[in-house]
GROMACS .gro file of C-alpha atoms in nm:
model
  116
    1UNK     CA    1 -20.256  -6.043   6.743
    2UNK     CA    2 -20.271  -5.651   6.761
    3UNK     CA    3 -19.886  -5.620   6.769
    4UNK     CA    4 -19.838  -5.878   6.425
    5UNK     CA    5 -20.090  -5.626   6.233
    6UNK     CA    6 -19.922  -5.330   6.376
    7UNK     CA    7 -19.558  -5.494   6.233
    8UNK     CA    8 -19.690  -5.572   5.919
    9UNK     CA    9 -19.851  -5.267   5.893
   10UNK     CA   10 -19.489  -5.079   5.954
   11UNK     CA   11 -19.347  -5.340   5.735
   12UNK     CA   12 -19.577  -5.200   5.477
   13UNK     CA   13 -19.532  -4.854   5.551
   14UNK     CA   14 -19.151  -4.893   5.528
   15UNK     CA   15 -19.168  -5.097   5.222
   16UNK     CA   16 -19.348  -4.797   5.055
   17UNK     CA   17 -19.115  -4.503   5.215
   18UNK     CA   18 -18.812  -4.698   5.061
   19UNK     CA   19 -19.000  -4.736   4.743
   20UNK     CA   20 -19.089  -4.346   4.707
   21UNK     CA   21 -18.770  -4.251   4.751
   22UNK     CA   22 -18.550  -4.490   4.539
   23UNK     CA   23 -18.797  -4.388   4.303
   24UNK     CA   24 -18.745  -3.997   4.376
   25UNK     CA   25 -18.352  -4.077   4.407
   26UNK     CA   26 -18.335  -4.198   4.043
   27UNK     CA   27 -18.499  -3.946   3.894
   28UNK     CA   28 -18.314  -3.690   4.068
   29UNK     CA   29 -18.022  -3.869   3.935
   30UNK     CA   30 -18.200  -3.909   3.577
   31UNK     CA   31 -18.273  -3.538   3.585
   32UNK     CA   32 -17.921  -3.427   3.730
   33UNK     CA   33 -17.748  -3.672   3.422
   34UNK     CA   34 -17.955  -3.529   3.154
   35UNK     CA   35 -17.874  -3.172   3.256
   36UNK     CA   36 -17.490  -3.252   3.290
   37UNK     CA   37 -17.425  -3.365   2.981
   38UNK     CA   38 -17.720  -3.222   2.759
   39UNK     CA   39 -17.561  -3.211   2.422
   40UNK     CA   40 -17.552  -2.864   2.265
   41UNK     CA   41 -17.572  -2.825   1.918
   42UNK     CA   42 -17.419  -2.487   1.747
   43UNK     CA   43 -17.638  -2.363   1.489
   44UNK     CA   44 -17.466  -2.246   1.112
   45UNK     CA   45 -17.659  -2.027   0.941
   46UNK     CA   46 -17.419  -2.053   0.648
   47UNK     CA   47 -17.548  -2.450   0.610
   48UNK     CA   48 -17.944  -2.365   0.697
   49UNK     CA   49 -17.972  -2.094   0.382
   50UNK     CA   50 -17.977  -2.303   0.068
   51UNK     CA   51 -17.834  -2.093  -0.206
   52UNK     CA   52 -18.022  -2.330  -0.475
   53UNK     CA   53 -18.356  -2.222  -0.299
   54UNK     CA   54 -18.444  -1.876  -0.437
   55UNK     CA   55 -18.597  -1.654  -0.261
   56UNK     CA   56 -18.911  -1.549  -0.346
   57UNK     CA   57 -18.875  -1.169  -0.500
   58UNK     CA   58 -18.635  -1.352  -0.775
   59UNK     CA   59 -18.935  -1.646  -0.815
   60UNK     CA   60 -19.181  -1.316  -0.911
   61UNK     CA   61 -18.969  -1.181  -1.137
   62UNK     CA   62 -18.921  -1.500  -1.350
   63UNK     CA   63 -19.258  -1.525  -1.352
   64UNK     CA   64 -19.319  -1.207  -1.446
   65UNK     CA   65 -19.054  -1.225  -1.753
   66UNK     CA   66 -19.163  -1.556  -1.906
   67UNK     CA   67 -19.537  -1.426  -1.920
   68UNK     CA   68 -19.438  -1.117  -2.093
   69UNK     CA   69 -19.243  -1.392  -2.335
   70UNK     CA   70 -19.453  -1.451  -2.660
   71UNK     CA   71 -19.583  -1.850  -2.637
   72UNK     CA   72 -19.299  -2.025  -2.875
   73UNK     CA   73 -18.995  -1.814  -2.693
   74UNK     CA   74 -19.169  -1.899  -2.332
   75UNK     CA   75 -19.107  -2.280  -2.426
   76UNK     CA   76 -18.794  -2.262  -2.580
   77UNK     CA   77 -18.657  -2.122  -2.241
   78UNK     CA   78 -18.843  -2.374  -2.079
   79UNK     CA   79 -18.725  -2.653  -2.216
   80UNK     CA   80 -18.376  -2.518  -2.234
   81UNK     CA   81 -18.292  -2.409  -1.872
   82UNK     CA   82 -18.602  -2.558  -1.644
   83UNK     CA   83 -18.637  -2.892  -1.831
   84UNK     CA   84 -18.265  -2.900  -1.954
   85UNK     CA   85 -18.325  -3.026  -2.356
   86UNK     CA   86 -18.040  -2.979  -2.566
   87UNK     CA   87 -18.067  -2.752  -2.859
   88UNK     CA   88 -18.172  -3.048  -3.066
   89UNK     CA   89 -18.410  -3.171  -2.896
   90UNK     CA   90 -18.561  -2.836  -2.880
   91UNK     CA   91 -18.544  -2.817  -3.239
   92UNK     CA   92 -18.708  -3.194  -3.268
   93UNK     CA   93 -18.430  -3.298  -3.467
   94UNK     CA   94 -18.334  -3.658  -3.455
   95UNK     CA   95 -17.946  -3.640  -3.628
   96UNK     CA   96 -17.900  -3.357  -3.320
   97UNK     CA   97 -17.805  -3.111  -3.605
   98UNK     CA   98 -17.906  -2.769  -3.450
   99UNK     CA   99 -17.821  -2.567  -3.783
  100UNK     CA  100 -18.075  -2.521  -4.013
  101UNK     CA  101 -18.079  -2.747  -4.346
  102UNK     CA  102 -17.785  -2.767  -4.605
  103UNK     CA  103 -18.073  -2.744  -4.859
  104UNK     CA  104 -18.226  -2.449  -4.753
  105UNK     CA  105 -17.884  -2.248  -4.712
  106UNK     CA  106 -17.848  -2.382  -5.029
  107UNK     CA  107 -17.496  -2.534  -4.960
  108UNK     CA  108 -17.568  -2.918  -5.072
  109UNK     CA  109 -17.721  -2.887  -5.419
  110UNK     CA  110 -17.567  -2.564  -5.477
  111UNK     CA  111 -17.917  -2.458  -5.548
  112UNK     CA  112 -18.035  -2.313  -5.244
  113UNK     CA  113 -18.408  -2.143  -5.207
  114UNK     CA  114 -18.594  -2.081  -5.513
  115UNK     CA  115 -18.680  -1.690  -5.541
  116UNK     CA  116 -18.966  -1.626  -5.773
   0.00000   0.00000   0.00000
């Protein structure tokens, strides 16, 4: 009865050695695979700096020039260059005439402004 424990005991034992080490064997393998062919990836500056981003000196300075802008000129450039109105749209013109009135150049009626 002794010698049956003592087998299955080494049974056991042997079971658990080969266990450990297939275990230990593929991860050496995993480990000696994934430092073979690790992929390396070249880095561009040229694509990482974004030319449309500015930098932050140039942000400043914008600032700086629309708040010296009086109110009406600081929305006009606005509109025009952030929000990207046309000229007419700007002007709040619906016939997207951006010139100013025949009657007030005085070009339709021939009679033009009145002077006093």
């Amino acid at each position: 009865m002794f010698s049956s424990t003592k087998n299955s005991l080494n049974l056991i034992r042997a079971a658990s050695f080969i266990h450990k080490y297939l275990r230990n064997r593929s991860l050496d393998l995993f480990r000696k695979y994934e430092l073979r062919y690790m992929p390396w990836v070249e880095m561009n500056d040229d694509l990482l700096s974004d030319e449309n981003i500015p930098d932050i000196e140039s942000t400043v300075f914008i600032s700086m020039l629309l708040d010296a802008l009086i109110p009406l000129q600081r929305e006009v450039i606005l509109r025009k260059f952030i929000y990207g109105f046309s000229d007419a749209e700007i002007a709040g013109r619906k016939d997207n005439r951006t010139g100013r009135k025949e009657w007030y150049m005085g070009k339709s009626t021939g009679a033009g402004l009145k002077t006093p």
